[in-house]
């Protein structure tokens, strides 16, 4: 049996999934257009909400081996990372270059493992499923019991996170808001999840989940996914235009697309750098995420305020 080695360079499958849905689903195209229109309107009116939002999370661990069946502690370590990263309280945020510090945004979002399951019963917020599949990819099979994974909990009440062994060098992928409920959520390979257990360098600080949940909350990659053409956009005004993704551990400044002297915002969570080289969202990205939470993800926000994720967020 071929051994799947942990990835050494970031690869995210969110955009291929986004493009597939745009091609195949008229409902998705309409939902995406409506969300973009609403986002523009809310931001123009400065009407994006500013209260702290609590998001209930269910982590579906899908495992064939003992190593893949990650511990509760590893799951909790990931929730802790999310709560630091989305509140801009992460220890490494002081490494953001001085010229970009005034762009740092606090999303005012906190995550907690669900305390009530879809049947109204107490839960740890962690499910465990044994599988015979040697690995998964970006085809969503991990999201269905009949395909070797586990079915989603209702996507209007829970952020579904699937954790398993992904092949093809894939670290994770997310579904943008507006897609089918049964596949809504994010998927992370177990060696890039949390900060302990099976988490492996250079993706050992939980930033893959931060990146993918950024997509789940309607953020695009920071370079606009146009290759190195300098013509793409992430629809956020305070992220510099940059040519293609940055990988590894870039040195500041890294100049592209005539963005001298400060160059790319490669320390942003929506680039492709290693976990220890990404450490911020911008205020503009926060505004875009908040617009999503006020509209396409509003039922999730309501669920978080009414007991589904009633436990105190880990911080």
CSV table of C-alpha atoms in Angstrom, one decimal:
chain,number,residue,atom,x,y,z
A,1,UNK,CA,0.0,0.0,0.0
A,2,UNK,CA,1.4,3.4,-1.0
A,3,UNK,CA,2.1,5.7,1.9
A,4,UNK,CA,0.8,9.2,1.6
A,5,UNK,CA,3.3,11.7,2.8
A,6,UNK,CA,2.2,14.9,4.5
A,7,UNK,CA,2.2,17.9,2.2
A,8,UNK,CA,5.2,20.2,2.3
A,9,UNK,CA,3.6,23.0,0.2
A,10,UNK,CA,0.2,24.5,0.7
A,11,UNK,CA,-2.5,23.4,-1.8
A,12,UNK,CA,-6.2,24.4,-1.3
A,13,UNK,CA,-9.0,22.9,-3.3
A,14,UNK,CA,-11.6,25.6,-2.6
A,15,UNK,CA,-11.4,27.4,-6.0
A,16,UNK,CA,-11.7,24.2,-8.2
A,17,UNK,CA,-14.8,23.3,-6.1
A,18,UNK,CA,-16.2,26.9,-6.5
A,19,UNK,CA,-15.6,26.8,-10.3
A,20,UNK,CA,-17.2,23.4,-10.6
A,21,UNK,CA,-20.4,24.6,-8.8
A,22,UNK,CA,-20.5,27.8,-10.9
A,23,UNK,CA,-20.4,25.6,-14.0
A,24,UNK,CA,-22.9,23.0,-12.9
A,25,UNK,CA,-25.4,24.8,-10.7
A,26,UNK,CA,-27.7,27.7,-11.6
A,27,UNK,CA,-28.8,27.9,-8.0
A,28,UNK,CA,-25.2,28.4,-6.9
A,29,UNK,CA,-24.6,31.1,-9.5
A,30,UNK,CA,-27.7,32.9,-8.4
A,31,UNK,CA,-26.8,32.6,-4.7
A,32,UNK,CA,-23.3,33.8,-5.3
A,33,UNK,CA,-24.5,36.8,-7.3
A,34,UNK,CA,-27.0,37.7,-4.6
A,35,UNK,CA,-24.3,37.5,-1.9
A,36,UNK,CA,-21.9,39.7,-3.8
A,37,UNK,CA,-24.5,42.3,-4.3
A,38,UNK,CA,-25.5,42.2,-0.6
A,39,UNK,CA,-21.9,42.4,0.4
A,40,UNK,CA,-21.3,45.5,-1.7
A,41,UNK,CA,-24.4,47.2,-0.3
A,42,UNK,CA,-23.7,46.4,3.3
A,43,UNK,CA,-20.1,47.6,3.0
A,44,UNK,CA,-21.1,50.8,1.2
A,45,UNK,CA,-23.6,51.6,3.9
A,46,UNK,CA,-21.2,50.7,6.6
A,47,UNK,CA,-24.0,48.5,7.9
A,48,UNK,CA,-22.0,45.4,8.7
A,49,UNK,CA,-22.7,44.1,12.2
A,50,UNK,CA,-20.0,44.5,14.9
A,51,UNK,CA,-21.1,42.4,17.9
A,52,UNK,CA,-19.2,39.2,18.8
A,53,UNK,CA,-20.6,36.2,17.0
A,54,UNK,CA,-20.4,32.6,18.2
A,55,UNK,CA,-20.2,29.8,15.7
A,56,UNK,CA,-21.0,26.2,16.7
A,57,UNK,CA,-18.7,23.7,15.2
A,58,UNK,CA,-18.9,19.9,14.7
A,59,UNK,CA,-15.7,18.1,13.9
A,60,UNK,CA,-16.2,14.9,12.0
A,61,UNK,CA,-13.1,12.7,12.4
A,62,UNK,CA,-13.0,10.1,9.6
A,63,UNK,CA,-10.3,7.5,10.1
A,64,UNK,CA,-9.0,4.2,8.8
A,65,UNK,CA,-5.9,4.0,11.1
A,66,UNK,CA,-5.3,4.9,14.8
A,67,UNK,CA,-3.1,7.8,13.7
A,68,UNK,CA,-5.9,9.3,11.6
A,69,UNK,CA,-8.3,9.0,14.5
A,70,UNK,CA,-6.9,12.2,16.1
A,71,UNK,CA,-7.4,12.9,19.8
A,72,UNK,CA,-9.9,15.2,21.4
A,73,UNK,CA,-6.9,17.3,22.5
A,74,UNK,CA,-5.9,17.8,18.9
A,75,UNK,CA,-9.4,18.9,18.0
A,76,UNK,CA,-9.5,21.3,20.9
A,77,UNK,CA,-6.1,22.8,19.9
A,78,UNK,CA,-7.6,23.7,16.5
A,79,UNK,CA,-10.5,25.5,18.1
A,80,UNK,CA,-8.1,27.5,20.3
A,81,UNK,CA,-6.2,28.5,17.1
A,82,UNK,CA,-9.3,29.7,15.4
A,83,UNK,CA,-10.3,31.8,18.3
A,84,UNK,CA,-7.0,33.5,18.5
A,85,UNK,CA,-6.6,34.0,14.7
A,86,UNK,CA,-10.1,35.3,14.1
A,87,UNK,CA,-9.8,37.7,17.1
A,88,UNK,CA,-6.3,38.9,16.2
A,89,UNK,CA,-5.0,37.7,19.5
A,90,UNK,CA,-2.5,35.2,18.1
A,91,UNK,CA,1.0,35.4,19.7
A,92,UNK,CA,2.7,35.9,16.4
A,93,UNK,CA,0.7,38.9,15.2
A,94,UNK,CA,3.5,41.3,16.3
A,95,UNK,CA,5.5,39.9,13.4
A,96,UNK,CA,3.3,41.7,10.9
A,97,UNK,CA,5.5,44.4,9.3
A,98,UNK,CA,5.0,47.8,10.7
A,99,UNK,CA,3.6,49.2,7.4
A,100,UNK,CA,0.8,46.7,7.5
A,101,UNK,CA,-0.1,46.7,11.2
A,102,UNK,CA,-2.9,49.3,10.8
A,103,UNK,CA,-4.7,46.9,8.4
A,104,UNK,CA,-5.1,44.1,10.9
A,105,UNK,CA,-8.7,43.2,11.5
A,106,UNK,CA,-10.5,41.5,14.4
A,107,UNK,CA,-13.4,39.5,13.0
A,108,UNK,CA,-15.2,39.4,16.4
A,109,UNK,CA,-15.9,35.7,15.7
A,110,UNK,CA,-15.5,33.0,18.3
A,111,UNK,CA,-15.8,29.3,17.7
A,112,UNK,CA,-17.0,26.5,20.1
A,113,UNK,CA,-17.6,22.8,19.7
A,114,UNK,CA,-21.3,22.2,19.6
A,115,UNK,CA,-22.9,21.1,22.9
A,116,UNK,CA,-26.3,19.9,21.4
A,117,UNK,CA,-26.6,17.5,18.4
A,118,UNK,CA,-29.2,17.6,15.7
A,119,UNK,CA,-31.5,15.4,17.8
A,120,UNK,CA,-31.3,17.8,20.8
A,121,UNK,CA,-29.0,15.5,22.7
A,122,UNK,CA,-25.8,16.5,24.5
A,123,UNK,CA,-22.6,16.2,22.4
A,124,UNK,CA,-18.9,16.8,22.6
A,125,UNK,CA,-19.1,18.4,19.2
A,126,UNK,CA,-16.8,15.6,17.8
A,127,UNK,CA,-18.0,12.6,15.8
A,128,UNK,CA,-15.8,9.6,14.9
A,129,UNK,CA,-16.3,7.4,11.9
A,130,UNK,CA,-14.3,4.4,10.8
A,131,UNK,CA,-13.7,4.1,7.1
A,132,UNK,CA,-12.1,1.6,4.7
A,133,UNK,CA,-10.9,4.3,2.3
A,134,UNK,CA,-7.2,4.8,2.2
A,135,UNK,CA,-7.6,8.5,1.5
A,136,UNK,CA,-10.0,11.2,0.3
A,137,UNK,CA,-9.7,14.0,-2.2
A,138,UNK,CA,-11.7,17.0,-3.1
A,139,UNK,CA,-14.7,15.1,-4.5
A,140,UNK,CA,-16.7,15.4,-1.3
A,141,UNK,CA,-16.9,11.7,-0.6
A,142,UNK,CA,-15.7,12.3,3.0
A,143,UNK,CA,-19.0,14.2,3.5
A,144,UNK,CA,-21.3,11.2,2.9
A,145,UNK,CA,-21.8,8.1,5.0
A,146,UNK,CA,-22.6,6.1,1.9
A,147,UNK,CA,-19.2,7.0,0.3
A,148,UNK,CA,-17.0,6.1,3.3
A,149,UNK,CA,-17.3,9.4,5.2
A,150,UNK,CA,-20.1,10.8,7.3
A,151,UNK,CA,-23.1,12.9,6.5
A,152,UNK,CA,-23.1,16.6,7.5
A,153,UNK,CA,-25.1,17.9,10.4
A,154,UNK,CA,-27.6,20.6,9.4
A,155,UNK,CA,-25.5,23.3,7.7
A,156,UNK,CA,-27.8,26.1,8.8
A,157,UNK,CA,-26.9,25.4,12.5
A,158,UNK,CA,-23.4,24.0,12.5
A,159,UNK,CA,-20.0,24.6,10.8
A,160,UNK,CA,-19.2,21.1,9.6
A,161,UNK,CA,-15.5,20.3,9.7
A,162,UNK,CA,-14.3,17.0,8.3
A,163,UNK,CA,-10.9,15.7,9.2
A,164,UNK,CA,-9.3,12.7,7.5
A,165,UNK,CA,-6.4,11.7,5.3
A,166,UNK,CA,-6.4,13.7,2.0
A,167,UNK,CA,-4.3,12.6,-1.0
A,168,UNK,CA,-2.8,14.4,-3.9
A,169,UNK,CA,-0.9,16.9,-1.8
A,170,UNK,CA,-4.2,18.5,-0.7
A,171,UNK,CA,-4.2,20.3,2.7
A,172,UNK,CA,-7.9,21.2,2.7
A,173,UNK,CA,-10.8,22.7,0.8
A,174,UNK,CA,-14.0,24.6,1.7
A,175,UNK,CA,-17.3,25.3,0.1
A,176,UNK,CA,-18.1,29.0,-0.4
A,177,UNK,CA,-21.5,30.1,0.9
A,178,UNK,CA,-24.3,29.5,-1.5
A,179,UNK,CA,-23.7,25.8,-2.3
A,180,UNK,CA,-25.6,22.6,-1.4
A,181,UNK,CA,-26.3,22.1,2.3
A,182,UNK,CA,-25.2,18.5,2.3
A,183,UNK,CA,-21.6,19.4,1.3
A,184,UNK,CA,-21.4,22.7,3.2
A,185,UNK,CA,-18.3,23.1,5.4
A,186,UNK,CA,-14.6,22.6,5.3
A,187,UNK,CA,-12.3,19.5,5.0
A,188,UNK,CA,-8.8,19.4,6.4
A,189,UNK,CA,-6.1,16.6,6.2
A,190,UNK,CA,-5.3,15.3,9.7
A,191,UNK,CA,-1.6,16.3,9.5
A,192,UNK,CA,-2.6,19.9,9.1
A,193,UNK,CA,-5.2,20.1,11.8
A,194,UNK,CA,-4.5,21.6,15.2
A,195,UNK,CA,-1.1,22.0,16.9
A,196,UNK,CA,-0.5,18.6,18.5
A,197,UNK,CA,-0.8,14.9,17.8
A,198,UNK,CA,-0.4,14.2,14.0
A,199,UNK,CA,0.1,17.9,13.0
A,200,UNK,CA,3.3,18.1,10.9
A,201,UNK,CA,5.5,21.0,10.0
A,202,UNK,CA,5.2,23.3,8.1
A,203,UNK,CA,1.5,23.0,8.6
A,204,UNK,CA,1.5,22.4,12.4
A,205,UNK,CA,0.0,25.6,13.7
A,206,UNK,CA,-3.7,25.2,12.7
A,207,UNK,CA,-3.6,27.8,9.9
A,208,UNK,CA,-5.1,25.5,7.3
A,209,UNK,CA,-8.4,25.6,9.1
A,210,UNK,CA,-8.1,29.4,9.5
A,211,UNK,CA,-7.6,29.7,5.7
A,212,UNK,CA,-10.4,27.3,4.7
A,213,UNK,CA,-12.9,28.9,7.1
A,214,UNK,CA,-11.9,32.2,5.5
A,215,UNK,CA,-13.3,30.7,2.2
A,216,UNK,CA,-16.3,29.4,4.1
A,217,UNK,CA,-17.0,33.0,5.1
A,218,UNK,CA,-16.6,34.2,1.5
A,219,UNK,CA,-12.9,35.2,1.3
A,220,UNK,CA,-11.0,34.6,-1.9
A,221,UNK,CA,-7.3,33.9,-2.2
A,222,UNK,CA,-5.4,37.2,-1.7
A,223,UNK,CA,-3.9,37.1,-5.2
A,224,UNK,CA,-7.3,36.8,-7.0
A,225,UNK,CA,-6.6,33.4,-8.5
A,226,UNK,CA,-5.5,34.7,-11.9
A,227,UNK,CA,-2.1,33.1,-11.9
A,228,UNK,CA,0.5,35.8,-12.1
A,229,UNK,CA,-1.5,38.1,-14.3
A,230,UNK,CA,-2.0,40.9,-11.8
A,231,UNK,CA,-5.6,41.4,-13.0
A,232,UNK,CA,-7.4,39.2,-10.5
A,233,UNK,CA,-9.1,40.5,-7.3
A,234,UNK,CA,-10.1,39.1,-4.0
A,235,UNK,CA,-12.8,41.8,-3.8
A,236,UNK,CA,-11.1,43.4,-0.8
A,237,UNK,CA,-9.7,47.0,-1.1
A,238,UNK,CA,-7.0,46.9,1.6
A,239,UNK,CA,-5.1,43.8,0.3
A,240,UNK,CA,-2.3,44.8,-2.2
A,241,UNK,CA,-2.6,43.5,-5.7
A,242,UNK,CA,-0.1,40.6,-6.0
A,243,UNK,CA,1.1,38.2,-8.7
A,244,UNK,CA,0.3,34.6,-7.9
A,245,UNK,CA,0.5,32.8,-4.5
A,246,UNK,CA,3.4,33.0,-2.1
A,247,UNK,CA,4.7,29.7,-0.7
A,248,UNK,CA,7.1,28.7,2.1
A,249,UNK,CA,8.5,31.5,4.2
A,250,UNK,CA,8.9,34.7,2.1
A,251,UNK,CA,11.1,37.6,3.2
A,252,UNK,CA,9.6,41.1,3.5
A,253,UNK,CA,9.2,42.9,1.2
A,254,UNK,CA,8.2,40.6,-1.6
A,255,UNK,CA,7.3,42.9,-4.5
A,256,UNK,CA,5.0,41.9,-7.4
A,257,UNK,CA,2.4,43.6,-9.6
A,258,UNK,CA,4.0,47.1,-9.2
A,259,UNK,CA,3.1,47.0,-5.4
A,260,UNK,CA,6.5,48.4,-4.3
A,261,UNK,CA,7.8,49.4,-1.9
A,262,UNK,CA,5.9,47.2,0.6
A,263,UNK,CA,5.0,44.4,-1.7
A,264,UNK,CA,2.7,41.5,-1.1
A,265,UNK,CA,0.7,40.9,2.1
A,266,UNK,CA,2.1,37.4,2.2
A,267,UNK,CA,1.5,37.1,5.9
A,268,UNK,CA,-2.2,37.1,5.3
A,269,UNK,CA,-4.2,33.9,6.1
A,270,UNK,CA,-5.5,33.8,2.5
A,271,UNK,CA,-2.1,33.4,0.9
A,272,UNK,CA,-0.3,30.1,0.5
A,273,UNK,CA,2.6,30.5,2.9
A,274,UNK,CA,3.6,28.1,5.7
A,275,UNK,CA,1.7,28.2,8.9
A,276,UNK,CA,4.4,30.2,10.7
A,277,UNK,CA,4.4,32.8,8.0
A,278,UNK,CA,0.7,33.8,8.0
A,279,UNK,CA,-0.7,35.7,10.9
A,280,UNK,CA,-3.5,38.2,10.0
A,281,UNK,CA,-6.7,39.1,8.3
A,282,UNK,CA,-7.2,42.7,7.1
A,283,UNK,CA,-10.0,45.0,8.2
A,284,UNK,CA,-11.4,44.7,4.7
A,285,UNK,CA,-11.5,40.9,4.9
A,286,UNK,CA,-13.2,41.2,8.2
A,287,UNK,CA,-15.9,43.4,6.7
A,288,UNK,CA,-16.4,40.9,3.9
A,289,UNK,CA,-16.7,38.0,6.3
A,290,UNK,CA,-19.1,39.9,8.5
A,291,UNK,CA,-21.3,40.7,5.5
A,292,UNK,CA,-21.5,37.0,4.8
A,293,UNK,CA,-22.4,36.3,8.4
A,294,UNK,CA,-25.1,38.9,8.3
A,295,UNK,CA,-26.6,37.3,5.1
A,296,UNK,CA,-25.7,33.9,3.8
A,297,UNK,CA,-24.6,32.6,7.2
A,298,UNK,CA,-27.2,34.3,9.3
A,299,UNK,CA,-28.9,31.1,10.4
A,300,UNK,CA,-25.6,29.8,11.7
A,301,UNK,CA,-25.2,33.0,13.7
A,302,UNK,CA,-28.7,32.5,15.1
A,303,UNK,CA,-27.9,28.9,16.1
A,304,UNK,CA,-24.8,30.1,17.9
A,305,UNK,CA,-26.9,32.5,20.0
A,306,UNK,CA,-29.6,30.0,21.0
A,307,UNK,CA,-27.8,27.1,22.6
A,308,UNK,CA,-26.4,24.9,19.8
A,309,UNK,CA,-22.9,26.0,20.7
A,310,UNK,CA,-23.7,27.1,24.2
A,311,UNK,CA,-20.4,26.0,25.7
A,312,UNK,CA,-17.9,28.8,26.4
A,313,UNK,CA,-15.6,29.1,23.4
A,314,UNK,CA,-12.1,27.8,24.0
A,315,UNK,CA,-9.6,30.6,23.9
